[in-house]
Amino acid sequence: MKIQIDHKDFELMIEHEQVKKRLRLIGIQLNVAYENRIPVFVGVLNGCFMFMADLMKEVHIASEVCFVKMASYRGDQREEEVKTLIGLPNSLKGREVIIVEDIIDTGNTLKQVIELVEREEPVSIAVCTLLLKPEALEYDFEELAYVGFEIENQFVVGYGLDYKGIGRNLKDIYRAV
Ligand code: 5GP
Ligand code: MG
């Protein structure tokens, strides 16, 4: 199936049912790994909202949920800068943290989020991302423990991800053609 957003064509890549199946498996892994540890899930807005909502329905252990929001922009330097729009609401000192991302591309955003969380001195940090573009990744994250799908280096929309602000509400995931 093909769709168009602002004159750009996208084709169906991952159906919602496939995502849900994958989330059930990740949920089982998390329930085992974090049993009796009351982890804090830190979602990275905006993209994570749909993934996080579905993921948390598969997490049956006691846990907390909060969100951060980062904004990336091209500054004067060539390297992309990332700043914090919404910070961490409460202390993560001594806690087990699971960062929840919609997609990891270069890894710049994740690097900043990890640094933000590290300052709070948690006992552990793991990362759970729905999508990962291994070819685009510029860092080697030892925290990257849970990956929904590895995809090629292509632009995707839907299920929380947007193109020019549009498409976050799409149930399935589409790729640019
Ligand atoms: P990174 O900092 O890892 O390069 O990029 C992470 C952010 O870039 C994501 O949180 C997301 O906002 C955006 N991004 C990267 N790849 C895609 C993509 O394929 N589709 C959309 N919609 N956003 C993307
Ligand atoms: Mg994101």
Short mmCIF file of N, CA and C and ligand atoms in Angstrom, two decimals, residues 101-109 133 154-156 161-162, ligand 1:
data_model
loop_
_atom_site.label_atom_id
_atom_site.label_comp_id
_atom_site.label_asym_id
_atom_site.label_seq_id
_atom_site.Cartn_x
_atom_site.Cartn_y
_atom_site.Cartn_z
N GLU A 101 13.23 4.84 22.80
CA GLU A 101 13.36 5.67 21.59
C GLU A 101 12.53 5.10 20.46
N ASP A 102 12.04 5.99 19.60
CA ASP A 102 11.34 5.53 18.40
C ASP A 102 12.34 5.00 17.37
N ILE A 103 13.38 5.78 17.14
CA ILE A 103 14.34 5.39 16.09
C ILE A 103 15.73 5.93 16.42
N ILE A 104 16.74 5.14 16.13
CA ILE A 104 18.11 5.61 16.28
C ILE A 104 18.74 5.63 14.90
N ASP A 105 19.16 6.83 14.53
CA ASP A 105 19.72 7.05 13.20
C ASP A 105 21.24 7.21 13.37
N THR A 106 21.74 8.44 13.51
CA THR A 106 23.17 8.62 13.75
C THR A 106 23.54 8.26 15.19
N GLY A 107 22.58 8.41 16.09
CA GLY A 107 22.83 8.15 17.50
C GLY A 107 23.13 9.41 18.29
N ASN A 108 23.11 10.57 17.61
CA ASN A 108 23.39 11.85 18.29
C ASN A 108 22.41 12.15 19.41
N THR A 109 21.13 11.97 19.12
CA THR A 109 20.10 12.25 20.13
C THR A 109 20.27 11.32 21.32
N LYS A 133 18.88 2.10 12.58
CA LYS A 133 19.51 2.10 11.26
C LYS A 133 21.00 1.83 11.47
N GLN A 154 16.97 4.44 5.39
CA GLN A 154 15.94 5.11 4.61
C GLN A 154 14.96 5.83 5.54
N PHE A 155 14.27 6.81 5.02
CA PHE A 155 13.37 7.61 5.85
C PHE A 155 12.03 6.93 6.05
N VAL A 156 11.59 6.85 7.29
CA VAL A 156 10.32 6.18 7.59
C VAL A 156 9.35 7.11 8.33
N LEU A 161 6.31 8.39 14.20
CA LEU A 161 7.31 9.11 13.40
C LEU A 161 6.64 9.99 12.35
N ASP A 162 7.19 11.19 12.14
CA ASP A 162 6.55 12.15 11.24
C ASP A 162 7.38 12.47 10.01
P1 5GP B 1 19.76 10.66 15.47
O1 5GP B 1 20.03 11.69 16.50
O2 5GP B 1 19.91 9.24 15.95
O3 5GP B 1 20.50 10.90 14.19
O4 5GP B 1 18.27 10.83 15.03
C1 5GP B 1 17.26 10.59 15.89
C2 5GP B 1 16.06 11.42 15.56
O5 5GP B 1 16.00 11.81 14.18
C3 5GP B 1 14.85 10.59 15.81
O6 5GP B 1 14.41 10.69 17.14
C4 5GP B 1 13.88 11.16 14.81
O7 5GP B 1 13.26 12.27 15.36
C5 5GP B 1 14.73 11.59 13.65
N1 5GP B 1 14.79 10.54 12.60
C6 5GP B 1 15.87 9.80 12.26
N2 5GP B 1 15.56 8.96 11.26
C7 5GP B 1 14.25 9.17 10.99
C8 5GP B 1 13.34 8.60 10.04
O8 5GP B 1 13.65 7.71 9.24
N3 5GP B 1 12.07 9.07 10.06
C9 5GP B 1 11.66 10.07 10.91
N4 5GP B 1 10.38 10.42 10.84
N5 5GP B 1 12.49 10.62 11.81
C10 5GP B 1 13.77 10.17 11.84
#
